[in-house]
Coordinates of C-alpha atoms and ligand atoms in Angstrom, one line a residue:
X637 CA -33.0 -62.3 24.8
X638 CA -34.0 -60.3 21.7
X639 CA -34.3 -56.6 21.8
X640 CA -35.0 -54.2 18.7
X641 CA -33.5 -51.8 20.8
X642 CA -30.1 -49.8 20.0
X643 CA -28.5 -46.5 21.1
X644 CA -28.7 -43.5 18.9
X645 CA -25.1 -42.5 19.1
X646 CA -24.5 -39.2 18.7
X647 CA -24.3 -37.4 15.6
X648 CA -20.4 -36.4 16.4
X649 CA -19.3 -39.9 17.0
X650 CA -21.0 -41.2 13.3
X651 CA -18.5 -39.0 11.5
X652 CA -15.4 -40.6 13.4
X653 CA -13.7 -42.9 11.8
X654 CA -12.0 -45.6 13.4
X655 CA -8.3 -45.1 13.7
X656 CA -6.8 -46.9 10.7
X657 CA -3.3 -47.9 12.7
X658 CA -5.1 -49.2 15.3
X659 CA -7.7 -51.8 13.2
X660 CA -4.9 -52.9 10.8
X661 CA -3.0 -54.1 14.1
X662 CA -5.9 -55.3 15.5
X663 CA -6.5 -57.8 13.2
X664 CA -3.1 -58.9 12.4
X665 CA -3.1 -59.7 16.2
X666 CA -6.5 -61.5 16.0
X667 CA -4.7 -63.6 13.3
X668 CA -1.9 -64.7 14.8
X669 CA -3.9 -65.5 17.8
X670 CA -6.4 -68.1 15.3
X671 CA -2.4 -69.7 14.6
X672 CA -1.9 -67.3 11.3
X673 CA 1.8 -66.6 10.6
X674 CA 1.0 -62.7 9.9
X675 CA 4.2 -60.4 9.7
X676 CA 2.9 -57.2 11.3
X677 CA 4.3 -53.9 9.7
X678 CA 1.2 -51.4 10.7
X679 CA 1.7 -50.9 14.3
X680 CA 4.0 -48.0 15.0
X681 CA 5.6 -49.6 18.1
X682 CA 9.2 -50.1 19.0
X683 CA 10.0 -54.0 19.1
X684 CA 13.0 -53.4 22.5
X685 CA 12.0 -54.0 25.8
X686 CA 11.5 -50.8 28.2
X687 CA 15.1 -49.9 29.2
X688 CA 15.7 -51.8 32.8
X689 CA 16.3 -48.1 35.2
X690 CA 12.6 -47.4 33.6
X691 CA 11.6 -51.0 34.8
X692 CA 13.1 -50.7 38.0
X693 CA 12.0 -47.7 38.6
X694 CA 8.5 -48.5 38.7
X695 CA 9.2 -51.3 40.5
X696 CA 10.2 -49.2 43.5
X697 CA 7.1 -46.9 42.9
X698 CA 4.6 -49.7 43.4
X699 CA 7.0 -51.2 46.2
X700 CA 6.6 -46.9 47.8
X701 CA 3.1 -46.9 47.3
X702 CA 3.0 -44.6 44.8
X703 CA -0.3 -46.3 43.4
X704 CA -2.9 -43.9 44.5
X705 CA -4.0 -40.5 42.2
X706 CA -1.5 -37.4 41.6
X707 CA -1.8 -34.3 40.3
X708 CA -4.1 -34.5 37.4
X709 CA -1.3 -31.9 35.3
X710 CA 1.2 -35.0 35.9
X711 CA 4.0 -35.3 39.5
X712 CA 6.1 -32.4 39.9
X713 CA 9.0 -35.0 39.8
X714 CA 7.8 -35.5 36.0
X715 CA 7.0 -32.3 35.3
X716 CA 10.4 -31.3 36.4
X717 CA 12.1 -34.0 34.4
X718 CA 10.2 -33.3 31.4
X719 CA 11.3 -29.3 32.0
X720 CA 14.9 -30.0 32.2
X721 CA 15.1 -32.7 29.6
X722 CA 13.5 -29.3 26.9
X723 CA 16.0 -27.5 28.2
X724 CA 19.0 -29.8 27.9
X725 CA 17.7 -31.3 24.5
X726 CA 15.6 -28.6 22.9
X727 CA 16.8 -25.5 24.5
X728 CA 13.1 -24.7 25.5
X729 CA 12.2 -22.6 28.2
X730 CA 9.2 -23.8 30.2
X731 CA 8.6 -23.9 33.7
X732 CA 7.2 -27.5 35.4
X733 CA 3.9 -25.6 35.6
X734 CA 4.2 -25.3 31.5
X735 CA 4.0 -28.8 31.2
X736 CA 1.5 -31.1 31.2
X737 CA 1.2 -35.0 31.1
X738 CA -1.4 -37.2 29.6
X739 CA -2.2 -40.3 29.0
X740 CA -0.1 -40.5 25.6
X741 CA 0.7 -38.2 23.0
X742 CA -2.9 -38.7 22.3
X743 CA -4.7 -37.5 25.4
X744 CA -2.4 -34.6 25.0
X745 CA -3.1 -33.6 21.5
X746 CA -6.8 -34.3 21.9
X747 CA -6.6 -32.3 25.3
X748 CA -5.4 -29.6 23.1
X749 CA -7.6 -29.5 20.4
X750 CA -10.6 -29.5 22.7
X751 CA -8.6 -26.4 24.3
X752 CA -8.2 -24.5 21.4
X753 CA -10.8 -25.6 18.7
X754 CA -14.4 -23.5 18.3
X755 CA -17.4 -24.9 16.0
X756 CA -15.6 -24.4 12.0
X757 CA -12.0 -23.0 13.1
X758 CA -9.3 -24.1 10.0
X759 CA -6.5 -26.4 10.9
X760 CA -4.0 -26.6 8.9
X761 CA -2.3 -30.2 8.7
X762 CA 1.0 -31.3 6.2
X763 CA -0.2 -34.5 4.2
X764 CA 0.4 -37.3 4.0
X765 CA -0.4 -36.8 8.0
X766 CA -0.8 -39.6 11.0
X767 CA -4.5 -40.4 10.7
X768 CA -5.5 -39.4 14.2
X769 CA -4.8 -35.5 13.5
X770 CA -7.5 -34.5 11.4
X771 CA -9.9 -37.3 13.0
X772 CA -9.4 -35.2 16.5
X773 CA -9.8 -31.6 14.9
X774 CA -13.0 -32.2 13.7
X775 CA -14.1 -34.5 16.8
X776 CA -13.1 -31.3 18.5
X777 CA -15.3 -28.9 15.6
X778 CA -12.7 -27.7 13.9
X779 CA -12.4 -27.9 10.6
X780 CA -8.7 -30.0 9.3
X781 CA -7.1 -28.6 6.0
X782 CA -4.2 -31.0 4.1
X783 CA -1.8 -29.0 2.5
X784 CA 0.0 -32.2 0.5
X785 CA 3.4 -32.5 0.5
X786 CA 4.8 -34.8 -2.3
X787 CA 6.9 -38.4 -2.3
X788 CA 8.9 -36.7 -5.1
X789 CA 10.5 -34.2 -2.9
X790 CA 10.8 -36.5 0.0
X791 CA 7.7 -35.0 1.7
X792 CA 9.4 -31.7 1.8
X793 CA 7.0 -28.9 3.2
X794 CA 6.0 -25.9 0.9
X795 CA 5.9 -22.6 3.4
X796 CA 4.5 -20.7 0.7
X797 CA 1.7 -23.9 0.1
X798 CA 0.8 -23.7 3.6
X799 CA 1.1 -19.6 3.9
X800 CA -1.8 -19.8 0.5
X801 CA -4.0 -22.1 2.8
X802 CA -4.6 -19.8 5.4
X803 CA -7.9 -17.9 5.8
X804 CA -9.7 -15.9 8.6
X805 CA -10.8 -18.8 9.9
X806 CA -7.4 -20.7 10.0
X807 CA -6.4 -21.2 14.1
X808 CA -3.3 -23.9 14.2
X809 CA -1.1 -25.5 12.2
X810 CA -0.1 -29.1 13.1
X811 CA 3.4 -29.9 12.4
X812 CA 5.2 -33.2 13.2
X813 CA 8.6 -33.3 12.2
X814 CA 10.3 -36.4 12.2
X815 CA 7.0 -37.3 10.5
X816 CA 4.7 -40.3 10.6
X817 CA 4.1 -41.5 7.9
X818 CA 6.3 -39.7 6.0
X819 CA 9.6 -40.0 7.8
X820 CA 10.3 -36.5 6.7
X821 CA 12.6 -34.1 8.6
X822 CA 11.9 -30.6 8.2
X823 CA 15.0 -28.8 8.2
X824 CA 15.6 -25.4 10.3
X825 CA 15.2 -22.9 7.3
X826 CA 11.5 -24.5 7.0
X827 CA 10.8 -24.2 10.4
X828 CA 12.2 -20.2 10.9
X829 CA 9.8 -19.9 8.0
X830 CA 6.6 -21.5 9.7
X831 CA 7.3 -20.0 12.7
X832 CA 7.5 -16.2 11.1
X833 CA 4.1 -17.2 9.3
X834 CA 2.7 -17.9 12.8
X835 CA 3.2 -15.0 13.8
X836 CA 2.5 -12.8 11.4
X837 CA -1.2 -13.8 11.3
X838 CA -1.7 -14.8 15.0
X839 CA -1.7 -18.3 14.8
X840 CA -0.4 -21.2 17.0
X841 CA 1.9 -24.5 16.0
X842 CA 0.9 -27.7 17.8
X843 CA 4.1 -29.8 17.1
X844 CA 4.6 -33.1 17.5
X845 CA 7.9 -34.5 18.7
X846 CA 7.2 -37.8 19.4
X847 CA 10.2 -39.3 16.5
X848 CA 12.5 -36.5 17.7
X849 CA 15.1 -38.7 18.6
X850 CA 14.7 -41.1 15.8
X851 CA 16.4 -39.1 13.1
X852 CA 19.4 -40.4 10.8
X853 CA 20.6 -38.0 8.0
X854 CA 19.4 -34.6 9.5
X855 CA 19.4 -32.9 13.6
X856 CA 16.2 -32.7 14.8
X857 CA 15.5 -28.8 16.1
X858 CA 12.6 -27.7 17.9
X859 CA 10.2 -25.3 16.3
X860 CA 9.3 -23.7 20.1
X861 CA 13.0 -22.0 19.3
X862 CA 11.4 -19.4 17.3
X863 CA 8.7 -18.8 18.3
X864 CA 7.9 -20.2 21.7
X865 CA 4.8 -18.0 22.4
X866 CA 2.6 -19.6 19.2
X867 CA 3.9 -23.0 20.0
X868 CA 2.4 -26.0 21.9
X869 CA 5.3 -28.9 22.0
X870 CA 3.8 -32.3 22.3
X871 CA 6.0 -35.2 23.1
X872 CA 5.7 -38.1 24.7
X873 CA 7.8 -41.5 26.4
X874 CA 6.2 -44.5 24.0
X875 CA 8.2 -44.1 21.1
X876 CA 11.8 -42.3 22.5
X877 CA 12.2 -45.1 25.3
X878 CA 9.9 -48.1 24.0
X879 CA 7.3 -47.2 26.5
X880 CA 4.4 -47.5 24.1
X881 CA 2.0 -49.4 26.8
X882 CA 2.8 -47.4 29.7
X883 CA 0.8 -44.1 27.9
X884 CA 2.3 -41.1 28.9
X885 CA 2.6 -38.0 26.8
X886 CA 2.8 -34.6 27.5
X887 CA 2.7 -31.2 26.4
X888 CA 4.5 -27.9 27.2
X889 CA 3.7 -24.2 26.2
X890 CA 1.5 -21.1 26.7
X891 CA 0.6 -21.2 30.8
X892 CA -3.5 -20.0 30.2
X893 CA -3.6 -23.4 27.1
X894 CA -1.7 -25.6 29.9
X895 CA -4.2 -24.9 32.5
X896 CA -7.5 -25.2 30.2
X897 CA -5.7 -28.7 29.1
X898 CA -5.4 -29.7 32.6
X899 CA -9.3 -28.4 33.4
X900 CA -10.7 -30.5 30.4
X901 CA -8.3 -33.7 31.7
X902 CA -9.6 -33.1 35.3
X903 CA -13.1 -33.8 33.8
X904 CA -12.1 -37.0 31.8
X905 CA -9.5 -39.0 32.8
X906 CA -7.6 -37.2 36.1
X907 CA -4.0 -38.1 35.9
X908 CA -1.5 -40.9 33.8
X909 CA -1.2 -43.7 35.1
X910 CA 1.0 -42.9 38.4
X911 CA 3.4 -46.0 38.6
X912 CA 3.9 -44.7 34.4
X913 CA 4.6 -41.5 35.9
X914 CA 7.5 -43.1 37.8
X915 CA 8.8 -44.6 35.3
X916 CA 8.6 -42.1 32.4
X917 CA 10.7 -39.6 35.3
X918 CA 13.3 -42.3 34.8
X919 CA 13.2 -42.8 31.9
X920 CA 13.4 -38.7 30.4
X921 CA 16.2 -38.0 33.3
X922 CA 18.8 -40.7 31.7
X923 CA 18.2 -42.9 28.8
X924 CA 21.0 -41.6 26.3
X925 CA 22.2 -45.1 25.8
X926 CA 19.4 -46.7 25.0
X927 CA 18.5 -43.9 23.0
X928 CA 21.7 -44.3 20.7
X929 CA 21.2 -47.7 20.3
X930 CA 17.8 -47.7 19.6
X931 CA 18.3 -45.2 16.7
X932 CA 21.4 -46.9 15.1
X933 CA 19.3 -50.2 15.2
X934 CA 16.7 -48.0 12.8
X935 CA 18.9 -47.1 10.8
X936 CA 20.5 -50.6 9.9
X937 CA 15.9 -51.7 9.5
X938 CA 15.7 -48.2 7.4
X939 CA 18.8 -48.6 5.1
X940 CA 17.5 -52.5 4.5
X941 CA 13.8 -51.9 4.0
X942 CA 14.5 -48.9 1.9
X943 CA 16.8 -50.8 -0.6
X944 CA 14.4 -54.4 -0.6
X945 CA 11.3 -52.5 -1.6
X946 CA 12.6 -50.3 -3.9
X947 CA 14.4 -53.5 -5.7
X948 CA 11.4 -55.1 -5.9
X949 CA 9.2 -52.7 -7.7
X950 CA 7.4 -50.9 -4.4
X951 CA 9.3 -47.7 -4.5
X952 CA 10.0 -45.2 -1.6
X953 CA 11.6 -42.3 -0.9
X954 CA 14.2 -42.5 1.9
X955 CA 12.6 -41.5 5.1
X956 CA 15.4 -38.8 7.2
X957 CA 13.5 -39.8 10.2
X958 CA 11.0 -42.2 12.5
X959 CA 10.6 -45.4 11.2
X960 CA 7.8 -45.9 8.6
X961 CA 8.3 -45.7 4.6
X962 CA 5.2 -45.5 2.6
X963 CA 5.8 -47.5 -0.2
X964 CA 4.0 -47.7 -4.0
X965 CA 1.9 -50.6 -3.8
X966 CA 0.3 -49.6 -7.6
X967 CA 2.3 -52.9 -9.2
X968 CA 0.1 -54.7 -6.9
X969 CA -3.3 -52.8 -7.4
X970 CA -3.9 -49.3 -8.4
X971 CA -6.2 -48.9 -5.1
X972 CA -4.1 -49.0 -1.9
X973 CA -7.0 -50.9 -0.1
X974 CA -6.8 -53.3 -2.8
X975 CA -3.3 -53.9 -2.1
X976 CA -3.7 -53.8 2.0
X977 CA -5.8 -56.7 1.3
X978 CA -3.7 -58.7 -1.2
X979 CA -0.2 -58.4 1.1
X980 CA -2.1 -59.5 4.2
X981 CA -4.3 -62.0 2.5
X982 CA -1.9 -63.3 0.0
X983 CA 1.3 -62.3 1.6
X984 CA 0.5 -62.5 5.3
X985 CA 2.0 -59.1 6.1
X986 CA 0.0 -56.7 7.7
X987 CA 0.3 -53.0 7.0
X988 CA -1.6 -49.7 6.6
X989 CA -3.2 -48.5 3.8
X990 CA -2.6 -44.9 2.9
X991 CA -5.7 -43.8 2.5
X992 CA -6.5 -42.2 5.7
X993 CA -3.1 -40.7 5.8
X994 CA -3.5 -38.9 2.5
X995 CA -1.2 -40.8 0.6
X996 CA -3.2 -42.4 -2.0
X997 CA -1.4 -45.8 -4.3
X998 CA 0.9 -46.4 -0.8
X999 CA 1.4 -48.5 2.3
X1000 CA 2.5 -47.7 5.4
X1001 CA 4.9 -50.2 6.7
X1002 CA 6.7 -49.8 10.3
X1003 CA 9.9 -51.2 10.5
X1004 CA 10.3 -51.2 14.0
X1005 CA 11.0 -54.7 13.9
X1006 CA 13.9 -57.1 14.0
X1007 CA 15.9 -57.5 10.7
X1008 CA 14.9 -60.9 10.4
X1009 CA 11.6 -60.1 10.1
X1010 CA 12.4 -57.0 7.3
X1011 CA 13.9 -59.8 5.6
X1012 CA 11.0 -62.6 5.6
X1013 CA 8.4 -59.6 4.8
X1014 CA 10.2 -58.6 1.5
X1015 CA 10.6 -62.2 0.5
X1016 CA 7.0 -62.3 1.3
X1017 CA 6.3 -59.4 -0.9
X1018 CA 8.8 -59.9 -3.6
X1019 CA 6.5 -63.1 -4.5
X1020 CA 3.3 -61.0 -5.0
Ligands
LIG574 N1 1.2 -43.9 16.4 C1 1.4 -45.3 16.1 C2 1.1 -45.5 14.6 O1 0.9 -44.6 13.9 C3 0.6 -46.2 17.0 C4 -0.8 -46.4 16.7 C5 -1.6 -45.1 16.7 O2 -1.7 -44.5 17.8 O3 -1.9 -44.6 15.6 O4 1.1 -46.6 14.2

């Protein structure tokens, strides 16, 4: 059948642009599925299997029954888990009815931003930034503003930078320390500083935790410590406890933001995946040792990656946290895109260009993968 017909999408959804992450990884898996021996670097995704109590767990939920809708703010059992766990870890004060889980760090952030966001309010957003912030922001009307942080200084952020880019308009400041892509840590003094600027014009942090326990060289402290009234803590189970499928996020802070979160998820989506709600209880309530092994394996990928790309000619800074570098790619083409498509094409290793994160002349490459394949990537590379 022929038709001449085709929706008019809206006006909103012409200016999003497709999440950059998400199509490099999409392709490198439609490649490998057409018998294409890509390498993947772009997906941000732990390579270990969900820890086994998080498995079984679940198990038993199904087994229970526990397959029908919950609380659209997320089980107590979770929220209570998630409570403690910001008290144990973070020394954060929140009650279970602070906290609220979506599906993923995502839902929760956008949940946010939709809470929180009028028609032209400022955002203001460290760059190089994960490509999703400002995409959401302006989804949600608001208006996103980078305040670039440089490779030279290892990303560090500039308080006074960020204090010159606020106006009357500015509402939030994103901050998400460890960072993607960055891998930057911001240390305390940074954070007592954004903090004080918070409040001193009436604004609220959105902070996103979701590396928090992926840091090497530096502690990572919670910026809710200083000023817990202008802060909305976003964290989530994908990254912390390889739980990237089972999408659930969650956020904790203010009680009025909680609730208008929880009123715009009761329109959309209702609750998380319940059995993933099982599972994530597990998981938050006892996973030190998986936790500890999981970062000490990132640190052996980190220290490797770090020293084969900067040997051959693709500098990076050492990243204190997460596990992406964002590496030079100009000796390969002045134009990151460029370069994308000459490692995947010529190389057959898939990564992200920087451009949507604001870091122009780089690639974002994860190494959440086995050493094996860090190895056969920067062979790959070094013959470019
Ligand atoms: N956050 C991960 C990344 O940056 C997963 C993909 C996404 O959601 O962007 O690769």
């Amino acid at each position: 059948m022929t038709t001449t017909f085709s929706p008019r999408l809206s006006e909103q959804v012409q200016r999003l642009r497709p999440s950059s992450t998400i199509a490099v990884t999409s392709r490198a898996l439609e490649m490998q599925r057409a018998g294409i021996d890509v390498l993947s670097m772009a997906a941000g995704e732990p390579d270990f299997d969900t820890p086994a109590h998080v498995v079984r767990a679940a198990k038993a939920a199904i087994d229970a029954g526990k397959t029908r809708y919950t609380q659209v703010q997320g089980i107590p059992e979770l929220r209570e888990a998630i409570a403690a766990k910001l008290k144990r870890e973070n020394g954060l004060h929140y009650t279970p009815d602070q906290v609220t889980v979506g599906n993923g760090g995502k839902q929760s952030l956008f949940n946010a931003f939709f809470a929180l966001l009028d028609p032209g309010d400022e955002v203001l957003i460290p760059a190089p930034y994960w490509v999703s912030y400002p995409e959401m922001v302006r989804f949600a009307g608001g208006v996103p503003v980078a305040v670039q942080t440089d490779a030279a200084t290892g990303y560090a952020l500039d308080v006074e930078a960020l204090r010159a880019a606020i106006t009357p308009r500015t509402k939030l400041i994103v901050l998400n320390s460890p960072g993607n892509p960055t891998g930057a840590v911001f240390p305390e003094a940074t954070l007592r500083a954004v903090a004080d600027l918070a409040q001193q014009h009436g604004l609220l942090i959105v902070t996103d935790e979701m590396y928090e326990h992926i840091v090497y060289d530096r502690q990572h402290v919670s910026i809710a410590r200083f000023a817990p009234e202008h802060t909305l803590t976003v964290n989530g189970a994908s990254k912390a406890y390889a739980m990237t499928g089972w999408r659930i996020g969650y956020a904790a802070g203010p009680l009025p933001l909680i609730k208008a979160m929880n009123a715009i998820q009761g329109q959309s989506t209702s609750n998380a995946s319940s059995v993933s709600q099982w599972a994530a209880a597990a998981a938050i309530a006892d996973s030190r040792e998986f936790i500890e092994m999981a970062r000490g394996q990132f640190q052996q990928r980190r220290d490797r990656i770090v020293a084969g790309l900067n040997a051959i000619g693709l500098s990076t800074p050492t990243p204190d946290g997460a596990f992406y570098v964002l590496a030079d790619t100009t000796r390969i083409h002045e134009s990151e895109l460029e370069a994308t498509r000459i490692i995947l094409d010529e190389a057959k290793v898939a990564v992200v260009p920087g451009t949507d994160f604001l870091a122009p002349g780089r690639v974002r490459l994860s190494y959440a993968t086995s050493l094996e394949t860090i190895d056969a990537v920067l062979g790959r590379l070094r013959s470019l």
